[in-house]
């Protein structure tokens, strides 16, 4: 992937971090996007540079007015500073917020919070990114197994990921003529901050591990390796697909 630029949203921690590190190891220049975790993002960039890769931090809170504009202003400026005309070869839509709520617990505020980041910001960020995307480009959406396996414990979050799957399908057809592929990966429980509260006891840990046919909780690298395939030229004939990366959860 030498010569390619990648933007990984939400790359300061968890799955996004692993994706950023993997794409950089494969040769891409990676924008490590985040919202608040300044030190964590600097650590990710540092680890990539130490390994001989190329990366830079990109701070923008998503879900607030002007988010897309400020993100690409900073992204373009950094590429220009490096002598590269603004281009985006690989967009990984990974940043998201979650929130536990069954139907009777849902509030308008929760819907607005989750949809403003997971759907609205993601869609506008993708729209603007596509202006910079050449033939051979890749859009990879980090969805969730909850769009295929019922998870009423987080109904709004599940719906937001359903919207992302729908976007994946629609964009794949739209962008085929430009030789851009659009795919989604669907993790199950993966050991990150997002679900740390479910893993505070050995019983909780064992319950989540038992959901996978492999008897363990997913690791961020399990997802990153699948994303790396979808980002690579090897996946050129694959688009509009949902790659289950849940370790056979609920098979
Ligand atoms: P995580 O550990 O909670 O990390 C979230 C990342 O997104 C952080 O880098 C965070 O930046 C960024 N982010 C969150 N809200 C943001 C906002 N408003 N604006 C900009 N950046 C924001 O999440 P994760 O578990 O790695 O999840 C990554 C993706 O996988 C998500 O799309 C999630 O829905 C999906 N997924 C996760 C699991 C799982 O079990 N973990 C399962 C299925 C799907 P800061 O550090 O600056 O806050």
mmCIF file of C-alpha atoms and ligand atoms in Angstrom:
data_model
loop_
_atom_site.group_PDB
_atom_site.id
_atom_site.type_symbol
_atom_site.label_atom_id
_atom_site.label_comp_id
_atom_site.label_asym_id
_atom_site.label_seq_id
_atom_site.Cartn_x
_atom_site.Cartn_y
_atom_site.Cartn_z
ATOM 1 C CA UNK A 1 0.000 0.000 0.000
ATOM 2 C CA UNK A 2 2.976 2.295 -0.428
ATOM 3 C CA UNK A 3 1.870 5.673 -1.781
ATOM 4 C CA UNK A 4 -1.692 5.232 -0.490
ATOM 5 C CA UNK A 5 -3.303 7.444 2.117
ATOM 6 C CA UNK A 6 -5.731 6.062 4.674
ATOM 7 C CA UNK A 7 -8.061 7.745 7.137
ATOM 8 C CA UNK A 8 -9.121 5.614 10.079
ATOM 9 C CA UNK A 9 -11.715 7.312 12.256
ATOM 10 C CA UNK A 10 -11.601 6.559 15.972
ATOM 11 C CA UNK A 11 -8.051 5.238 15.783
ATOM 12 C CA UNK A 12 -6.810 6.335 19.208
ATOM 13 C CA UNK A 13 -8.054 3.166 20.890
ATOM 14 C CA UNK A 14 -9.502 -0.292 20.389
ATOM 15 C CA UNK A 15 -10.298 -1.648 16.954
ATOM 16 C CA UNK A 16 -9.429 1.608 15.163
ATOM 17 C CA UNK A 17 -5.965 1.614 16.673
ATOM 18 C CA UNK A 18 -5.320 -1.933 15.457
ATOM 19 C CA UNK A 19 -6.569 -1.032 11.973
ATOM 20 C CA UNK A 20 -4.357 2.070 11.809
ATOM 21 C CA UNK A 21 -1.309 0.077 12.882
ATOM 22 C CA UNK A 22 -2.022 -2.712 10.394
ATOM 23 C CA UNK A 23 -2.606 -0.395 7.415
ATOM 24 C CA UNK A 24 0.570 1.505 8.280
ATOM 25 C CA UNK A 25 2.481 -1.782 8.522
ATOM 26 C CA UNK A 26 1.175 -2.537 5.024
ATOM 27 C CA UNK A 27 2.719 0.719 3.799
ATOM 28 C CA UNK A 28 -0.085 3.302 3.839
ATOM 29 C CA UNK A 29 0.254 6.809 5.247
ATOM 30 C CA UNK A 30 -2.405 6.759 7.975
ATOM 31 C CA UNK A 31 -4.397 9.615 9.492
ATOM 32 C CA UNK A 32 -5.038 8.558 13.080
ATOM 33 C CA UNK A 33 -8.330 10.285 13.809
ATOM 34 C CA UNK A 34 -9.745 10.746 17.319
ATOM 35 C CA UNK A 35 -11.867 13.089 19.411
ATOM 36 C CA UNK A 36 -10.461 13.575 22.903
ATOM 37 C CA UNK A 37 -7.676 11.065 23.625
ATOM 38 C CA UNK A 38 -4.709 13.256 22.736
ATOM 39 C CA UNK A 39 -2.131 11.098 24.492
ATOM 40 C CA UNK A 40 -3.534 7.815 23.208
ATOM 41 C CA UNK A 41 -3.534 9.089 19.620
ATOM 42 C CA UNK A 42 0.048 10.327 20.006
ATOM 43 C CA UNK A 43 0.981 6.874 21.299
ATOM 44 C CA UNK A 44 -0.575 5.194 18.241
ATOM 45 C CA UNK A 45 1.301 7.536 15.883
ATOM 46 C CA UNK A 46 4.479 6.930 17.871
ATOM 47 C CA UNK A 47 4.131 3.161 17.666
ATOM 48 C CA UNK A 48 3.597 3.380 13.903
ATOM 49 C CA UNK A 49 6.626 5.621 13.406
ATOM 50 C CA UNK A 50 8.748 3.359 15.632
ATOM 51 C CA UNK A 51 7.786 0.416 13.431
ATOM 52 C CA UNK A 52 8.952 2.317 10.330
ATOM 53 C CA UNK A 53 5.494 3.380 9.160
ATOM 54 C CA UNK A 54 3.956 6.764 8.396
ATOM 55 C CA UNK A 55 1.104 8.373 10.313
ATOM 56 C CA UNK A 56 -0.165 11.616 11.761
ATOM 57 C CA UNK A 57 -2.809 12.461 14.369
ATOM 58 C CA UNK A 58 -6.056 14.098 13.285
ATOM 59 C CA UNK A 59 -8.296 15.499 15.984
ATOM 60 C CA UNK A 60 -11.963 16.248 15.270
ATOM 61 C CA UNK A 61 -14.983 15.576 17.382
ATOM 62 C CA UNK A 62 -17.685 14.056 15.196
ATOM 63 C CA UNK A 63 -21.351 14.782 15.714
ATOM 64 C CA UNK A 64 -20.950 18.543 16.156
ATOM 65 C CA UNK A 65 -21.554 21.317 13.601
ATOM 66 C CA UNK A 66 -18.681 21.796 11.155
ATOM 67 C CA UNK A 67 -17.059 18.443 11.994
ATOM 68 C CA UNK A 68 -16.554 17.263 8.398
ATOM 69 C CA UNK A 69 -15.146 20.575 7.270
ATOM 70 C CA UNK A 70 -12.637 20.841 10.099
ATOM 71 C CA UNK A 71 -11.549 17.219 9.667
ATOM 72 C CA UNK A 72 -10.743 17.585 5.962
ATOM 73 C CA UNK A 73 -9.201 21.029 6.378
ATOM 74 C CA UNK A 74 -6.660 19.465 8.749
ATOM 75 C CA UNK A 75 -6.313 16.286 6.649
ATOM 76 C CA UNK A 76 -5.655 18.188 3.411
ATOM 77 C CA UNK A 77 -3.245 20.599 5.112
ATOM 78 C CA UNK A 78 -1.146 17.745 6.472
ATOM 79 C CA UNK A 79 -0.922 16.050 3.073
ATOM 80 C CA UNK A 80 0.027 19.333 1.381
ATOM 81 C CA UNK A 81 2.655 19.878 4.081
ATOM 82 C CA UNK A 82 4.097 16.496 3.045
ATOM 83 C CA UNK A 83 4.045 17.468 -0.629
ATOM 84 C CA UNK A 84 1.080 15.220 -1.444
ATOM 85 C CA UNK A 85 -1.975 16.530 -3.315
ATOM 86 C CA UNK A 86 -5.015 15.798 -1.104
ATOM 87 C CA UNK A 87 -6.196 12.252 -1.833
ATOM 88 C CA UNK A 88 -7.861 9.552 0.181
ATOM 89 C CA UNK A 89 -7.342 5.979 -1.012
ATOM 90 C CA UNK A 90 -8.755 4.139 1.992
ATOM 91 C CA UNK A 91 -11.498 5.382 4.286
ATOM 92 C CA UNK A 92 -12.232 3.260 7.348
ATOM 93 C CA UNK A 93 -15.386 4.430 9.076
ATOM 94 C CA UNK A 94 -14.683 3.044 12.528
ATOM 95 C CA UNK A 95 -15.495 5.753 15.110
ATOM 96 C CA UNK A 96 -18.797 5.190 16.842
ATOM 97 C CA UNK A 97 -20.546 5.620 20.132
ATOM 98 C CA UNK A 98 -22.615 2.950 21.803
ATOM 99 C CA UNK A 99 -25.291 3.035 24.442
ATOM 100 C CA UNK A 100 -27.225 0.350 26.243
ATOM 101 C CA UNK A 101 -30.978 0.849 26.167
ATOM 102 C CA UNK A 102 -33.882 -1.489 25.596
ATOM 103 C CA UNK A 103 -36.928 -0.078 23.822
ATOM 104 C CA UNK A 104 -38.618 1.127 27.036
ATOM 105 C CA UNK A 105 -35.431 2.994 28.051
ATOM 106 C CA UNK A 106 -34.889 4.851 24.767
ATOM 107 C CA UNK A 107 -34.929 8.656 24.844
ATOM 108 C CA UNK A 108 -34.820 11.243 22.103
ATOM 109 C CA UNK A 109 -31.508 12.429 23.481
ATOM 110 C CA UNK A 110 -30.007 8.946 23.107
ATOM 111 C CA UNK A 111 -31.251 8.649 19.524
ATOM 112 C CA UNK A 112 -29.783 12.054 18.651
ATOM 113 C CA UNK A 113 -26.425 11.289 20.299
ATOM 114 C CA UNK A 114 -25.925 7.915 18.631
ATOM 115 C CA UNK A 115 -27.298 8.840 15.220
ATOM 116 C CA UNK A 116 -25.412 12.144 15.057
ATOM 117 C CA UNK A 117 -22.069 10.320 15.316
ATOM 118 C CA UNK A 118 -22.732 6.843 13.912
ATOM 119 C CA UNK A 119 -24.915 7.911 10.986
ATOM 120 C CA UNK A 120 -25.004 11.636 10.199
ATOM 121 C CA UNK A 121 -21.331 12.467 10.762
ATOM 122 C CA UNK A 122 -20.230 9.232 9.103
ATOM 123 C CA UNK A 123 -22.325 9.868 6.002
ATOM 124 C CA UNK A 124 -21.150 13.462 5.544
ATOM 125 C CA UNK A 125 -17.549 12.467 6.242
ATOM 126 C CA UNK A 126 -17.834 9.765 3.571
ATOM 127 C CA UNK A 127 -19.454 12.164 1.095
ATOM 128 C CA UNK A 128 -16.563 14.598 1.444
ATOM 129 C CA UNK A 129 -13.929 11.851 1.450
ATOM 130 C CA UNK A 130 -15.206 10.493 -1.851
ATOM 131 C CA UNK A 131 -14.333 13.784 -3.544
ATOM 132 C CA UNK A 132 -10.700 12.915 -2.808
ATOM 133 C CA UNK A 133 -10.902 9.208 -3.651
ATOM 134 C CA UNK A 134 -9.278 7.925 -6.855
ATOM 135 C CA UNK A 135 -10.040 4.736 -8.793
ATOM 136 C CA UNK A 136 -9.038 1.695 -6.776
ATOM 137 C CA UNK A 137 -10.260 3.381 -3.596
ATOM 138 C CA UNK A 138 -11.754 1.577 -0.627
ATOM 139 C CA UNK A 139 -14.512 2.438 1.809
ATOM 140 C CA UNK A 140 -14.649 0.050 4.752
ATOM 141 C CA UNK A 141 -17.398 0.435 7.305
ATOM 142 C CA UNK A 142 -17.036 -1.037 10.770
ATOM 143 C CA UNK A 143 -20.530 -2.284 11.426
ATOM 144 C CA UNK A 144 -21.511 -4.882 14.018
ATOM 145 C CA UNK A 145 -22.880 -8.374 14.343
ATOM 146 C CA UNK A 146 -25.942 -6.743 15.937
ATOM 147 C CA UNK A 147 -27.397 -6.029 12.492
ATOM 148 C CA UNK A 148 -27.749 -9.791 11.894
ATOM 149 C CA UNK A 149 -28.050 -11.182 15.444
ATOM 150 C CA UNK A 150 -30.789 -9.695 17.588
ATOM 151 C CA UNK A 151 -29.424 -7.485 20.368
ATOM 152 C CA UNK A 152 -32.387 -5.712 21.997
ATOM 153 C CA UNK A 153 -30.151 -4.566 24.867
ATOM 154 C CA UNK A 154 -28.891 -1.732 22.608
ATOM 155 C CA UNK A 155 -31.696 -1.101 20.178
ATOM 156 C CA UNK A 156 -30.657 2.417 19.049
ATOM 157 C CA UNK A 157 -27.017 1.448 18.556
ATOM 158 C CA UNK A 158 -28.141 -1.629 16.585
ATOM 159 C CA UNK A 159 -30.340 0.565 14.384
ATOM 160 C CA UNK A 160 -27.424 2.927 13.695
ATOM 161 C CA UNK A 161 -25.350 -0.008 12.487
ATOM 162 C CA UNK A 162 -28.280 -1.150 10.353
ATOM 163 C CA UNK A 163 -28.156 2.258 8.660
ATOM 164 C CA UNK A 164 -24.451 1.726 8.024
ATOM 165 C CA UNK A 165 -25.123 -1.632 6.376
ATOM 166 C CA UNK A 166 -27.705 0.045 4.150
ATOM 167 C CA UNK A 167 -25.190 2.730 3.208
ATOM 168 C CA UNK A 168 -22.659 0.010 2.372
ATOM 169 C CA UNK A 169 -25.072 -1.575 -0.074
ATOM 170 C CA UNK A 170 -26.156 1.690 -1.692
ATOM 171 C CA UNK A 171 -22.650 3.100 -2.089
ATOM 172 C CA UNK A 172 -21.230 -0.121 -3.499
ATOM 173 C CA UNK A 173 -23.489 0.226 -6.533
ATOM 174 C CA UNK A 174 -22.995 3.977 -6.777
ATOM 175 C CA UNK A 175 -19.199 3.760 -6.731
ATOM 176 C CA UNK A 176 -18.622 0.622 -8.785
ATOM 177 C CA UNK A 177 -18.230 2.638 -12.012
ATOM 178 C CA UNK A 178 -15.440 4.587 -10.296
ATOM 179 C CA UNK A 179 -13.683 1.316 -9.399
ATOM 180 C CA UNK A 180 -14.173 1.942 -5.683
ATOM 181 C CA UNK A 181 -15.272 -0.899 -3.424
ATOM 182 C CA UNK A 182 -17.480 -0.479 -0.366
ATOM 183 C CA UNK A 183 -17.688 -3.216 2.233
ATOM 184 C CA UNK A 184 -18.455 -3.686 5.903
ATOM 185 C CA UNK A 185 -16.941 -5.801 8.637
ATOM 186 C CA UNK A 186 -19.175 -6.959 11.461
ATOM 187 C CA UNK A 187 -17.357 -7.640 14.734
ATOM 188 C CA UNK A 188 -18.912 -9.403 17.693
ATOM 189 C CA UNK A 189 -17.721 -8.695 21.231
ATOM 190 C CA UNK A 190 -14.141 -7.443 20.934
ATOM 191 C CA UNK A 191 -11.978 -6.515 23.908
ATOM 192 C CA UNK A 192 -12.012 -2.700 23.895
ATOM 193 C CA UNK A 193 -13.150 0.132 26.155
ATOM 194 C CA UNK A 194 -16.561 0.043 24.471
ATOM 195 C CA UNK A 195 -17.634 -3.114 26.282
ATOM 196 C CA UNK A 196 -15.272 -3.062 29.281
ATOM 197 C CA UNK A 197 -18.229 -2.874 31.661
ATOM 198 C CA UNK A 198 -19.362 -6.335 30.503
ATOM 199 C CA UNK A 199 -15.945 -7.828 31.271
ATOM 200 C CA UNK A 200 -15.362 -6.720 34.858
ATOM 201 C CA UNK A 201 -15.894 -10.203 36.350
ATOM 202 C CA UNK A 202 -14.587 -13.635 35.308
ATOM 203 C CA UNK A 203 -18.224 -14.692 34.812
ATOM 204 C CA UNK A 204 -18.886 -11.759 32.478
ATOM 205 C CA UNK A 205 -15.712 -12.490 30.564
ATOM 206 C CA UNK A 206 -16.623 -16.180 30.248
ATOM 207 C CA UNK A 207 -20.139 -15.367 29.062
ATOM 208 C CA UNK A 208 -18.841 -13.185 26.228
ATOM 209 C CA UNK A 209 -16.135 -15.688 25.333
ATOM 210 C CA UNK A 210 -18.816 -18.373 25.106
ATOM 211 C CA UNK A 211 -20.636 -16.491 22.355
ATOM 212 C CA UNK A 212 -17.864 -17.289 19.862
ATOM 213 C CA UNK A 213 -17.317 -20.793 18.551
ATOM 214 C CA UNK A 214 -13.641 -20.243 19.370
ATOM 215 C CA UNK A 215 -14.431 -19.733 23.052
ATOM 216 C CA UNK A 216 -12.718 -16.374 23.415
ATOM 217 C CA UNK A 217 -13.484 -12.690 23.080
ATOM 218 C CA UNK A 218 -12.335 -11.045 19.857
ATOM 219 C CA UNK A 219 -9.126 -9.041 19.787
ATOM 220 C CA UNK A 220 -8.782 -5.770 17.860
ATOM 221 C CA UNK A 221 -6.189 -7.394 15.576
ATOM 222 C CA UNK A 222 -8.768 -10.035 14.577
ATOM 223 C CA UNK A 223 -10.811 -7.256 13.013
ATOM 224 C CA UNK A 224 -7.846 -5.267 11.679
ATOM 225 C CA UNK A 225 -6.574 -8.226 9.657
ATOM 226 C CA UNK A 226 -9.942 -8.573 7.908
ATOM 227 C CA UNK A 227 -10.020 -4.822 7.213
ATOM 228 C CA UNK A 228 -6.511 -5.036 5.760
ATOM 229 C CA UNK A 229 -7.749 -7.626 3.258
ATOM 230 C CA UNK A 230 -10.665 -5.405 2.229
ATOM 231 C CA UNK A 231 -8.252 -2.475 1.887
ATOM 232 C CA UNK A 232 -5.832 -4.449 -0.271
ATOM 233 C CA UNK A 233 -5.842 -4.971 -4.042
ATOM 234 C CA UNK A 234 -6.709 -8.652 -3.379
ATOM 235 C CA UNK A 235 -10.305 -7.645 -2.598
ATOM 236 C CA UNK A 236 -10.817 -5.813 -5.907
ATOM 237 C CA UNK A 237 -13.743 -8.024 -7.007
ATOM 238 C CA UNK A 238 -15.629 -7.806 -3.701
ATOM 239 C CA UNK A 239 -18.080 -5.000 -2.991
ATOM 240 C CA UNK A 240 -21.335 -4.423 -1.116
ATOM 241 C CA UNK A 241 -20.473 -7.268 1.247
ATOM 242 C CA UNK A 242 -20.709 -7.755 4.999
ATOM 243 C CA UNK A 243 -17.795 -9.725 6.326
ATOM 244 C CA UNK A 244 -18.685 -11.345 9.632
ATOM 245 C CA UNK A 245 -15.726 -10.845 11.945
ATOM 246 C CA UNK A 246 -17.405 -12.119 15.094
ATOM 247 C CA UNK A 247 -15.541 -15.390 15.569
ATOM 248 C CA UNK A 248 -18.660 -17.345 14.680
ATOM 249 C CA UNK A 249 -20.861 -15.651 17.268
ATOM 250 C CA UNK A 250 -24.272 -17.364 17.520
ATOM 251 C CA UNK A 251 -23.581 -19.618 14.544
HETATM 252 P P1 LIG B 1 -13.725 2.352 21.468
HETATM 253 O O1 LIG B 1 -12.662 1.525 22.101
HETATM 254 O O2 LIG B 1 -14.809 2.902 22.332
HETATM 255 O O3 LIG B 1 -13.003 3.553 20.674
HETATM 256 C C1 LIG B 1 -13.806 4.478 20.033
HETATM 257 C C2 LIG B 1 -12.973 5.348 19.131
HETATM 258 O O4 LIG B 1 -13.853 6.248 18.436
HETATM 259 C C3 LIG B 1 -11.988 6.219 19.875
HETATM 260 O O5 LIG B 1 -10.842 6.422 19.070
HETATM 261 C C4 LIG B 1 -12.748 7.528 20.054
HETATM 262 O O6 LIG B 1 -11.895 8.663 20.170
HETATM 263 C C5 LIG B 1 -13.522 7.593 18.752
HETATM 264 N N1 LIG B 1 -14.740 8.360 18.907
HETATM 265 C C6 LIG B 1 -15.801 8.062 19.682
HETATM 266 N N2 LIG B 1 -16.719 9.032 19.598
HETATM 267 C C7 LIG B 1 -16.214 9.957 18.772
HETATM 268 C C8 LIG B 1 -16.694 11.209 18.285
HETATM 269 N N3 LIG B 1 -17.864 11.725 18.663
HETATM 270 N N4 LIG B 1 -15.908 11.907 17.445
HETATM 271 C C9 LIG B 1 -14.715 11.407 17.060
HETATM 272 N N5 LIG B 1 -14.204 10.242 17.478
HETATM 273 C C10 LIG B 1 -14.956 9.528 18.322
HETATM 274 O O7 LIG B 1 -14.470 1.566 20.311
HETATM 275 P P2 LIG B 1 -14.186 0.109 19.674
HETATM 276 O O8 LIG B 1 -14.758 -0.900 20.595
HETATM 277 O O9 LIG B 1 -12.790 -0.002 19.235
HETATM 278 O O10 LIG B 1 -15.167 0.162 18.417
HETATM 279 C C11 LIG B 1 -14.725 0.517 17.124
HETATM 280 C C12 LIG B 1 -15.835 0.217 16.146
HETATM 281 O O11 LIG B 1 -16.164 -1.180 16.218
HETATM 282 C C13 LIG B 1 -17.134 0.966 16.397
HETATM 283 O O12 LIG B 1 -17.729 1.309 15.180
HETATM 284 C C14 LIG B 1 -17.995 -0.046 17.113
HETATM 285 O O13 LIG B 1 -19.371 0.216 16.970
HETATM 286 C C15 LIG B 1 -17.567 -1.307 16.400
HETATM 287 N N6 LIG B 1 -17.838 -2.539 17.145
HETATM 288 C C16 LIG B 1 -17.200 -2.753 18.342
HETATM 289 C C17 LIG B 1 -17.465 -3.931 19.021
HETATM 290 C C18 LIG B 1 -16.791 -4.258 20.321
HETATM 291 O O14 LIG B 1 -17.160 -5.263 20.953
HETATM 292 N N7 LIG B 1 -15.818 -3.481 20.780
HETATM 293 C C19 LIG B 1 -18.372 -4.866 18.489
HETATM 294 C C20 LIG B 1 -18.984 -4.602 17.290
HETATM 295 C C21 LIG B 1 -18.707 -3.424 16.593
HETATM 296 P P3 LIG B 1 -11.396 9.168 21.639
HETATM 297 O O15 LIG B 1 -10.432 8.118 22.132
HETATM 298 O O16 LIG B 1 -10.712 10.461 21.394
HETATM 299 O O17 LIG B 1 -12.602 9.250 22.488
#
